PDB file of C-alpha atoms in Angstrom:
ATOM      1  CA  THR Q 184      95.486 103.084  97.708  1.00 91.00           C
ATOM      2  CA  ALA Q 185      96.717 103.681  94.312  1.00 92.00           C
ATOM      3  CA  LEU Q 186      99.107 100.832  93.756  1.00 93.00           C
ATOM      4  CA  VAL Q 187      96.823  98.406  95.221  1.00 95.00           C
ATOM      5  CA  VAL Q 188      93.906  99.326  92.798  1.00 95.00           C
ATOM      6  CA  VAL Q 189      95.883  99.219  89.690  1.00 95.00           C
ATOM      7  CA  THR Q 190      97.256  95.870  91.052  1.00 95.00           C
ATOM      8  CA  LEU Q 191      93.628  95.068  91.333  1.00 95.00           C
ATOM      9  CA  ILE Q 192      92.796  96.154  87.942  1.00 94.00           C
ATOM     10  CA  ASP Q 193      95.673  94.698  86.082  1.00 92.00           C
ATOM     11  CA  SER Q 194      95.174  91.233  87.287  1.00 93.00           C
ATOM     12  CA  MET Q 195      91.463  90.982  85.210  1.00 91.00           C
ATOM     13  CA  LEU Q 196      93.761  91.472  82.010  1.00 87.00           C
ATOM     14  CA  LEU Q 197      97.284  90.139  82.791  1.00 83.00           C
ATOM     15  CA  THR Q 198      97.024  87.588  85.104  1.00 87.00           C
ATOM     16  CA  ASN Q 199      97.566  87.608  88.938  1.00 91.00           C
ATOM     17  CA  ASP Q 200     100.754  86.812  88.808  1.00 89.00           C
ATOM     18  CA  THR Q 201     101.961  88.834  85.805  1.00 88.00           C
ATOM     19  CA  ALA Q 202     100.445  91.596  88.322  1.00 93.00           C
ATOM     20  CA  LEU Q 203     101.817  91.026  91.455  1.00 94.00           C
ATOM     21  CA  LEU Q 204     105.680  90.749  89.481  1.00 89.00           C
ATOM     22  CA  THR Q 205     104.384  94.017  87.866  1.00 90.00           C
ATOM     23  CA  PHE Q 206     103.464  96.067  90.565  1.00 95.00           C
ATOM     24  CA  LEU Q 207     105.132  94.539  93.718  1.00 96.00           C
ATOM     25  CA  PRO Q 208     108.352  95.732  92.641  1.00 94.00           C
ATOM     26  CA  LEU Q 209     106.703  99.574  91.636  1.00 94.00           C
ATOM     27  CA  SER Q 210     105.292  99.494  95.263  1.00 95.00           C
ATOM     28  CA  TRP Q 211     108.728  99.103  96.535  1.00 95.00           C
ATOM     29  CA  PHE Q 212     110.324 101.811  94.495  1.00 91.00           C
ATOM     30  CA  VAL Q 213     107.013 103.897  95.969  1.00 90.00           C
ATOM     31  CA  LEU Q 214     107.683 102.937  99.441  1.00 91.00           C
ATOM     32  CA  GLU Q 215     111.575 103.516  99.297  1.00 89.00           C
ATOM     33  CA  GLY Q 216     110.970 106.790  97.663  1.00 86.00           C
ATOM     34  CA  THR Q 217     108.714 108.728  99.419  1.00 86.00           C
ATOM     35  CA  GLY Q 218     109.936 106.976 102.838  1.00 86.00           C
ATOM     36  CA  GLN Q 219     106.843 104.837 103.851  1.00 89.00           C
ATOM     37  CA  THR Q 220     108.889 101.754 103.751  1.00 91.00           C
ATOM     38  CA  LYS Q 221     106.953 100.925 106.956  1.00 90.00           C
ATOM     39  CA  HIS Q 222     104.172 100.118 105.398  1.00 91.00           C
ATOM     40  CA  THR Q 223     105.449  97.245 103.155  1.00 94.00           C
ATOM     41  CA  ALA Q 224     104.223  94.496 104.329  1.00 94.00           C
ATOM     42  CA  LEU Q 225     100.179  95.424 104.542  1.00 93.00           C
ATOM     43  CA  THR Q 226     100.868  97.205 100.923  1.00 94.00           C
ATOM     44  CA  PHE Q 227     102.120  94.048  99.572  1.00 96.00           C
ATOM     45  CA  ILE Q 228      99.263  91.919 101.428  1.00 96.00           C
ATOM     46  CA  LEU Q 229      96.092  94.445  99.930  1.00 96.00           C
ATOM     47  CA  GLN Q 230      98.504  93.880  96.074  1.00 96.00           C
ATOM     48  CA  ASN Q 231      98.277  90.366  96.777  1.00 96.00           C
ATOM     49  CA  CYS Q 232      94.734  89.934  97.806  1.00 96.00           C
ATOM     50  CA  ALA Q 233      93.485  92.823  95.083  1.00 96.00           C
ATOM     51  CA  ALA Q 234      95.566  90.261  92.579  1.00 95.00           C
ATOM     52  CA  ASN Q 235      94.153  86.753  93.489  1.00 93.00           C
ATOM     53  CA  LEU Q 236      90.930  88.751  94.074  1.00 94.00           C
ATOM     54  CA  GLY Q 237      90.556  90.823  91.006  1.00 92.00           C
ATOM     55  CA  GLY Q 238      91.516  88.418  89.165  1.00 91.00           C
ATOM     56  CA  MET Q 239      88.498  86.154  89.263  1.00 94.00           C
ATOM     57  CA  LEU Q 240      86.102  88.363  87.222  1.00 93.00           C
ATOM     58  CA  THR Q 241      88.111  88.016  83.963  1.00 92.00           C
ATOM     59  CA  PRO Q 242      88.385  84.124  81.964  1.00 92.00           C
ATOM     60  CA  PHE Q 243      92.141  84.897  82.087  1.00 86.00           C
ATOM     61  CA  GLY Q 244      92.380  86.358  85.429  1.00 89.00           C
ATOM     62  CA  ASN Q 245      93.175  83.668  87.273  1.00 90.00           C
ATOM     63  CA  PRO Q 246      94.881  80.476  85.727  1.00 88.00           C
ATOM     64  CA  GLN Q 247      92.031  78.688  87.833  1.00 91.00           C
ATOM     65  CA  ASN Q 248      89.428  80.542  85.941  1.00 93.00           C
ATOM     66  CA  LEU Q 249      91.024  79.682  82.252  1.00 90.00           C
ATOM     67  CA  TYR Q 250      90.882  75.767  83.152  1.00 90.00           C
ATOM     68  CA  LEU Q 251      87.247  75.545  84.285  1.00 94.00           C
ATOM     69  CA  PHE Q 252      85.657  78.499  81.361  1.00 94.00           C
ATOM     70  CA  ASN Q 253      87.610  75.990  78.959  1.00 92.00           C
ATOM     71  CA  HIS Q 254      86.251  72.652  80.680  1.00 91.00           C
ATOM     72  CA  TYR Q 255      83.122  73.755  81.211  1.00 94.00           C
ATOM     73  CA  THR Q 256      82.630  75.527  78.286  1.00 93.00           C
ATOM     74  CA  ILE Q 257      81.066  78.348  80.250  1.00 93.00           C
ATOM     75  CA  PRO Q 258      79.494  81.138  77.986  1.00 94.00           C
ATOM     76  CA  ASN Q 259      81.230  84.458  78.360  1.00 92.00           C
ATOM     77  CA  GLY Q 260      78.279  86.274  79.743  1.00 93.00           C
ATOM     78  CA  GLU Q 261      77.538  83.642  82.299  1.00 95.00           C
ATOM     79  CA  PHE Q 262      80.820  83.943  83.571  1.00 95.00           C
ATOM     80  CA  LEU Q 263      80.630  87.532  84.231  1.00 94.00           C
ATOM     81  CA  THR Q 264      76.724  86.349  85.535  1.00 95.00           C
ATOM     82  CA  ILE Q 265      78.831  84.396  88.326  1.00 95.00           C
ATOM     83  CA  MET Q 266      81.628  86.048  89.263  1.00 95.00           C
ATOM     84  CA  LEU Q 267      80.915  89.365  89.388  1.00 95.00           C
ATOM     85  CA  PRO Q 268      78.962  89.389  92.877  1.00 95.00           C
ATOM     86  CA  PRO Q 269      81.874  88.067  94.927  1.00 95.00           C
ATOM     87  CA  PHE Q 270      84.482  90.409  92.202  1.00 96.00           C
ATOM     88  CA  LEU Q 271      81.815  93.250  93.696  1.00 96.00           C
ATOM     89  CA  LEU Q 272      82.233  92.444  97.242  1.00 96.00           C
ATOM     90  CA  SER Q 273      85.951  91.606  97.191  1.00 95.00           C
ATOM     91  CA  THR Q 274      86.562  94.754  95.767  1.00 95.00           C
ATOM     92  CA  ALA Q 275      84.636  96.925  98.749  1.00 95.00           C
ATOM     93  CA  LEU Q 276      86.412  94.990 101.256  1.00 95.00           C
ATOM     94  CA  ILE Q 277      89.880  95.817  99.709  1.00 95.00           C
ATOM     95  CA  LEU Q 278      89.292  99.532  99.423  1.00 94.00           C
ATOM     96  CA  ALA Q 279      88.272  99.299 103.235  1.00 94.00           C
ATOM     97  CA  CYS Q 280      91.288  97.849 104.432  1.00 92.00           C
ATOM     98  CA  CYS Q 281      92.581 100.529 102.325  1.00 89.00           C
ATOM     99  CA  LEU Q 282      91.938 102.907 104.800  1.00 84.00           C
ATOM    100  CA  LEU Q 283      93.561 101.546 107.133  1.00 77.00           C
ATOM    101  CA  ILE Q 284      96.940 103.159 105.968  1.00 75.00           C
ATOM    102  CA  PRO Q 285      97.359 106.885 107.826  1.00 75.00           C
ATOM    103  CA  ARG Q 286      96.812 109.332 105.261  1.00 80.00           C
ATOM    104  CA  GLU Q 287     100.372 111.399 105.198  1.00 78.00           C
ATOM    105  CA  THR Q 288     101.433 113.895 102.363  1.00 79.00           C
ATOM    106  CA  LEU Q 289     104.337 113.059 100.133  1.00 75.00           C
ATOM    107  CA  THR Q 290     106.431 114.561  98.420  1.00 73.00           C
ATOM    108  CA  VAL Q 291     107.611 112.677  95.632  1.00 70.00           C
ATOM    109  CA  PRO Q 292     110.520 113.791  92.880  1.00 68.00           C
ATOM    110  CA  ALA Q 293     108.968 114.548  89.062  1.00 73.00           C
ATOM    111  CA  GLN Q 294     110.841 112.436  86.628  1.00 72.00           C
ATOM    112  CA  GLU Q 295     110.171 112.348  82.804  1.00 77.00           C
ATOM    113  CA  THR Q 296     110.538 109.341  81.157  1.00 76.00           C
ATOM    114  CA  PRO Q 297     109.910 109.099  77.465  1.00 83.00           C
ATOM    115  CA  VAL Q 298     107.328 106.847  75.914  1.00 83.00           C
ATOM    116  CA  ASP Q 299     108.561 104.170  72.919  1.00 87.00           C
ATOM    117  CA  LYS Q 300     105.163 104.272  71.071  1.00 89.00           C
ATOM    118  CA  ARG Q 301     106.695 101.070  68.562  1.00 90.00           C
ATOM    119  CA  ARG Q 302     106.917  98.712  71.509  1.00 90.00           C
ATOM    120  CA  CYS Q 303     103.523 100.067  72.988  1.00 90.00           C
ATOM    121  CA  ILE Q 304     101.816  99.129  69.790  1.00 92.00           C
ATOM    122  CA  VAL Q 305     103.566  95.836  69.570  1.00 92.00           C
ATOM    123  CA  TYR Q 306     102.557  94.817  73.015  1.00 89.00           C
ATOM    124  CA  GLY Q 307      98.965  96.285  72.831  1.00 90.00           C
ATOM    125  CA  VAL Q 308      98.366  94.138  69.442  1.00 90.00           C
ATOM    126  CA  LEU Q 309     100.370  91.040  71.472  1.00 86.00           C
ATOM    127  CA  PHE Q 310      98.032  91.399  74.032  1.00 82.00           C
ATOM    128  CA  CYS Q 311      94.715  91.900  72.245  1.00 87.00           C
ATOM    129  CA  THR Q 312      95.892  88.599  70.355  1.00 84.00           C
ATOM    130  CA  ALA Q 313      96.159  86.788  73.702  1.00 78.00           C
ATOM    131  CA  ALA Q 314      92.521  88.217  74.835  1.00 79.00           C
ATOM    132  CA  ALA Q 315      90.718  87.344  71.339  1.00 82.00           C
ATOM    133  CA  MET Q 316      92.519  83.745  71.789  1.00 77.00           C
ATOM    134  CA  VAL Q 317      90.828  83.294  74.914  1.00 71.00           C
ATOM    135  CA  LEU Q 318      87.483  84.104  74.640  1.00 76.00           C
ATOM    136  CA  ARG Q 319      87.711  81.921  71.625  1.00 73.00           C
ATOM    137  CA  GLY Q 320      88.115  84.160  68.658  1.00 79.00           C
ATOM    138  CA  ILE Q 321      91.297  83.748  67.635  1.00 77.00           C
ATOM    139  CA  PRO Q 322      92.134  79.915  66.974  1.00 76.00           C
ATOM    140  CA  TYR Q 323      94.336  79.593  70.249  1.00 66.00           C
ATOM    141  CA  TRP Q 324      96.753  76.990  69.006  1.00 65.00           C
ATOM    142  CA  LEU Q 325      98.605  80.378  67.207  1.00 64.00           C
ATOM    143  CA  GLY Q 326     100.003  81.007  70.472  1.00 62.00           C
ATOM    144  CA  VAL Q 327     100.252  78.230  72.709  1.00 65.00           C
ATOM    145  CA  ASP Q 328     102.427  78.817  75.799  1.00 62.00           C
ATOM    146  CA  TRP Q 329     104.024  75.491  75.826  1.00 72.00           C
ATOM    147  CA  GLY Q 330     105.628  75.517  79.434  1.00 67.00           C
ATOM    148  CA  LEU Q 331     102.084  76.605  81.150  1.00 57.00           C
ATOM    149  CA  LEU Q 332     100.501  73.290  78.756  1.00 66.00           C
ATOM    150  CA  VAL Q 333     103.414  71.055  80.117  1.00 75.00           C
ATOM    151  CA  THR Q 334     102.073  72.364  83.999  1.00 65.00           C
ATOM    152  CA  PHE Q 335      98.590  71.822  83.142  1.00 62.00           C
ATOM    153  CA  ALA Q 336      99.290  68.626  81.794  1.00 72.00           C
ATOM    154  CA  ALA Q 337     101.197  67.470  85.020  1.00 74.00           C
ATOM    155  CA  PHE Q 338      98.003  68.958  86.918  1.00 66.00           C
ATOM    156  CA  PHE Q 339      95.514  66.756  85.234  1.00 67.00           C
ATOM    157  CA  THR Q 340      97.732  63.611  85.663  1.00 77.00           C
ATOM    158  CA  PHE Q 341      97.971  64.402  89.389  1.00 74.00           C
ATOM    159  CA  SER Q 342      94.002  65.115  89.163  1.00 69.00           C
ATOM    160  CA  GLY Q 343      92.756  62.108  86.698  1.00 70.00           C
ATOM    161  CA  ASN Q 344      94.547  59.500  88.866  1.00 79.00           C
ATOM    162  CA  MET Q 345      93.324  60.985  92.326  1.00 76.00           C
ATOM    163  CA  ALA Q 346      90.241  60.800  90.935  1.00 73.00           C
ATOM    164  CA  ARG Q 347      90.567  56.870  90.026  1.00 79.00           C
ATOM    165  CA  MET Q 348      90.788  56.249  93.480  1.00 83.00           C
ATOM    166  CA  GLU Q 349      88.017  54.694  94.978  1.00 82.00           C
ATOM    167  CA  PRO Q 350      88.735  56.056  98.905  1.00 85.00           C
ATOM    168  CA  VAL Q 351      89.712  59.606  97.109  1.00 81.00           C
ATOM    169  CA  ARG Q 352      86.161  59.369  95.201  1.00 79.00           C
ATOM    170  CA  THR Q 353      84.278  58.541  98.253  1.00 84.00           C
ATOM    171  CA  LEU Q 354      85.794  61.071 100.138  1.00 84.00           C
ATOM    172  CA  PHE Q 355      85.368  64.145  97.864  1.00 81.00           C
ATOM    173  CA  ARG Q 356      81.405  62.548  97.015  1.00 82.00           C
ATOM    174  CA  GLN Q 357      80.680  63.197 100.811  1.00 83.00           C
ATOM    175  CA  LEU Q 358      82.698  66.343 101.357  1.00 84.00           C
ATOM    176  CA  LEU Q 359      81.126  68.211  97.885  1.00 85.00           C
ATOM    177  CA  ALA Q 360      77.574  67.009  99.370  1.00 82.00           C
ATOM    178  CA  HIS Q 361      77.380  69.609 101.912  1.00 82.00           C
ATOM    179  CA  GLY Q 362      78.559  72.184  99.253  1.00 88.00           C
ATOM    180  CA  THR Q 363      80.690  72.629  96.752  1.00 92.00           C
ATOM    181  CA  MET Q 364      81.891  76.255  97.542  1.00 94.00           C
ATOM    182  CA  PRO Q 365      83.002  75.989 100.521  1.00 93.00           C
ATOM    183  CA  VAL Q 366      84.630  72.514  99.977  1.00 93.00           C
ATOM    184  CA  ALA Q 367      86.532  74.252  96.745  1.00 94.00           C
ATOM    185  CA  ALA Q 368      87.394  77.034  98.987  1.00 94.00           C
ATOM    186  CA  LEU Q 369      89.389  74.736 102.044  1.00 92.00           C
ATOM    187  CA  THR Q 370      90.789  72.378  99.532  1.00 90.00           C
ATOM    188  CA  SER Q 371      91.970  75.640  98.007  1.00 91.00           C
ATOM    189  CA  GLN Q 372      94.203  76.064 101.084  1.00 93.00           C
ATOM    190  CA  VAL Q 373      95.962  72.824 101.378  1.00 87.00           C
ATOM    191  CA  ILE Q 374      96.831  71.902  97.821  1.00 83.00           C
ATOM    192  CA  SER Q 375      96.322  75.785  95.681  1.00 86.00           C
ATOM    193  CA  ASN Q 376      93.471  76.704  94.005  1.00 89.00           C
ATOM    194  CA  VAL Q 377      94.386  75.613  90.725  1.00 87.00           C
ATOM    195  CA  PRO Q 378      94.669  72.110  91.359  1.00 85.00           C
ATOM    196  CA  ALA Q 379      91.986  72.270  93.972  1.00 89.00           C
ATOM    197  CA  ALA Q 380      89.705  73.263  90.700  1.00 91.00           C
ATOM    198  CA  ILE Q 381      91.040  70.694  88.653  1.00 87.00           C
ATOM    199  CA  LEU Q 382      90.998  67.752  91.117  1.00 86.00           C
ATOM    200  CA  LEU Q 383      87.470  68.561  91.865  1.00 90.00           C
ATOM    201  CA  SER Q 384      85.806  69.282  88.527  1.00 89.00           C
ATOM    202  CA  GLN Q 385      86.617  65.492  87.913  1.00 85.00           C
ATOM    203  CA  PHE Q 386      83.317  65.062  91.145  1.00 87.00           C
ATOM    204  CA  THR Q 387      81.407  67.535  90.284  1.00 89.00           C
ATOM    205  CA  ASP Q 388      79.012  69.638  87.205  1.00 89.00           C
ATOM    206  CA  ASP Q 389      78.161  72.381  89.662  1.00 93.00           C
ATOM    207  CA  TYR Q 390      80.267  74.881  88.149  1.00 94.00           C
ATOM    208  CA  PRO Q 391      79.089  78.195  89.216  1.00 95.00           C
ATOM    209  CA  ALA Q 392      80.195  77.494  93.128  1.00 95.00           C
ATOM    210  CA  LEU Q 393      83.080  75.722  92.012  1.00 95.00           C
ATOM    211  CA  LEU Q 394      84.830  78.826  90.392  1.00 96.00           C
ATOM    212  CA  VAL Q 395      83.514  81.515  93.635  1.00 96.00           C
ATOM    213  CA  GLY Q 396      84.839  78.937  95.592  1.00 95.00           C
ATOM    214  CA  VAL Q 397      88.668  78.401  94.099  1.00 95.00           C
ATOM    215  CA  ASN Q 398      88.696  81.920  93.632  1.00 95.00           C
ATOM    216  CA  ILE Q 399      87.871  83.060  97.115  1.00 95.00           C
ATOM    217  CA  GLY Q 400      90.010  80.036  97.978  1.00 94.00           C
ATOM    218  CA  GLY Q 401      92.683  81.866  96.660  1.00 93.00           C
ATOM    219  CA  VAL Q 402      93.034  84.311  99.735  1.00 95.00           C
ATOM    220  CA  GLY Q 403      94.227  82.105 103.538  1.00 94.00           C
ATOM    221  CA  THR Q 404      97.474  80.233 103.563  1.00 93.00           C
ATOM    222  CA  LEU Q 405     100.477  81.154 101.661  1.00 91.00           C
ATOM    223  CA  VAL Q 406      99.606  78.466  99.535  1.00 87.00           C
ATOM    224  CA  ALA Q 407      96.324  78.713  98.871  1.00 91.00           C
ATOM    225  CA  SER Q 408      97.474  80.616  95.389  1.00 89.00           C
ATOM    226  CA  LEU Q 409     100.876  79.761  94.060  1.00 82.00           C
ATOM    227  CA  ALA Q 410     100.462  84.095  93.426  1.00 87.00           C
ATOM    228  CA  SER Q 411     100.956  84.518  97.240  1.00 91.00           C
ATOM    229  CA  LEU Q 412     104.187  82.828  97.283  1.00 88.00           C
ATOM    230  CA  ILE Q 413     105.498  85.740  94.893  1.00 89.00           C
ATOM    231  CA  THR Q 414     104.756  88.457  97.110  1.00 94.00           C
ATOM    232  CA  PHE Q 415     106.084  86.496  99.900  1.00 93.00           C
ATOM    233  CA  ARG Q 416     109.253  86.145  97.908  1.00 90.00           C
ATOM    234  CA  GLU Q 417     109.056  89.812  97.121  1.00 93.00           C
ATOM    235  CA  TYR Q 418     108.774  91.211 100.430  1.00 96.00           C
ATOM    236  CA  THR Q 419     111.682  89.250 101.771  1.00 94.00           C
ATOM    237  CA  LYS Q 420     114.245  90.439  99.164  1.00 92.00           C
ATOM    238  CA  HIS Q 421     113.207  93.869 100.069  1.00 93.00           C
ATOM    239  CA  VAL Q 422     112.809  93.107 103.799  1.00 93.00           C
ATOM    240  CA  LYS Q 423     115.062  91.526 106.447  1.00 90.00           C
ATOM    241  CA  GLY Q 424     114.768  90.118 109.732  1.00 88.00           C
ATOM    242  CA  GLN Q 425     110.352  90.368 109.672  1.00 91.00           C
ATOM    243  CA  THR Q 426     109.569  87.215 108.266  1.00 93.00           C
ATOM    244  CA  GLY Q 427     107.150  86.434 111.308  1.00 93.00           C
ATOM    245  CA  ARG Q 428     105.496  89.566 111.346  1.00 94.00           C
ATOM    246  CA  PHE Q 429     104.752  89.554 107.910  1.00 95.00           C
ATOM    247  CA  LEU Q 430     103.619  86.063 107.836  1.00 95.00           C
ATOM    248  CA  ALA Q 431     101.450  86.791 111.117  1.00 96.00           C
ATOM    249  CA  LEU Q 432      99.797  90.240 109.049  1.00 95.00           C
ATOM    250  CA  PHE Q 433      99.261  88.084 105.950  1.00 96.00           C
ATOM    251  CA  SER Q 434      97.198  85.305 107.616  1.00 95.00           C
ATOM    252  CA  ALA Q 435      95.252  87.772 109.666  1.00 95.00           C
ATOM    253  CA  VAL Q 436      94.172  89.905 106.700  1.00 95.00           C
ATOM    254  CA  SER Q 437      93.992  86.795 104.025  1.00 95.00           C
ATOM    255  CA  PHE Q 438      91.736  84.270 106.418  1.00 96.00           C
ATOM    256  CA  GLY Q 439      89.671  87.614 107.184  1.00 95.00           C
ATOM    257  CA  PHE Q 440      88.892  87.901 103.681  1.00 96.00           C
ATOM    258  CA  LEU Q 441      88.102  84.109 103.711  1.00 96.00           C
ATOM    259  CA  ALA Q 442      85.885  84.464 106.423  1.00 96.00           C
ATOM    260  CA  VAL Q 443      83.604  87.717 104.962  1.00 96.00           C
ATOM    261  CA  LEU Q 444      83.702  86.362 101.400  1.00 96.00           C
ATOM    262  CA  LEU Q 445      82.964  82.346 102.560  1.00 94.00           C
ATOM    263  CA  ALA Q 446      80.369  83.716 104.705  1.00 95.00           C
ATOM    264  CA  ALA Q 447      78.740  86.750 101.800  1.00 94.00           C
ATOM    265  CA  MET Q 448      78.892  84.023  99.150  1.00 94.00           C
ATOM    266  CA  THR Q 449      77.183  81.378 101.362  1.00 91.00           C
ATOM    267  CA  PHE Q 450      74.564  83.391 102.242  1.00 91.00           C
ATOM    268  CA  LEU Q 451      73.893  85.062  98.669  1.00 88.00           C
ATOM    269  CA  THR Q 452      73.613  81.521  97.343  1.00 82.00           C
ATOM    270  CA  GLN Q 453      71.273  79.736  99.622  1.00 75.00           C
TER     271      GLN Q 453
END
């Protein structure tokens, strides 16, 4: 539970990808050190859900949030108001699933690790600077991530080309007429939620529904969020010969989350 919760909290601050890259190795270290590797699959899957769904609360928690936040120029307060209900519901579901893991008494060897105070201060200043850039407190060009910029440029090119194809325009207009949120969530299952956000933003001004849709759409298939591929890679690196079992459990948990969240948010927004 602690490993899952710390992943959820840090995804809001570090982004979902970074939270998984940081805490999945830590989880394996803890599970192996305490003789609990039998719970690796469920722990990793719940951490994956926590990272993808926890990151929805902040503009910089998930990449699709960062794009939509700037594309629609959404005020900070309005963004929080839109994302708070699905975040609270997601958190409740994640904590409920943590109760599925049997409670056992663990023995953890005590170890002391010295803290490098100078490095902590430097990293803290860098983090605050990055957060201030996203929230428009500091000019963003002072800290451009050019690799990420090129990636988004490729997504823009793809979505722009798709948006100019009349059959595609007709298809998405018809689909979005039935509801932006479910279309966004289901499109994410096929092309991942960041490309889905960029593509669908060309066809709708209903950014609250689009925001919620691509965020809850981060769970489901393995490609619904690229962060999920990090989880899959980390699991297969440590656990051999159980890929099928992992994918079956991943699908059951992730699609369960998707179904509950989609149904609940559809009901709340009617």
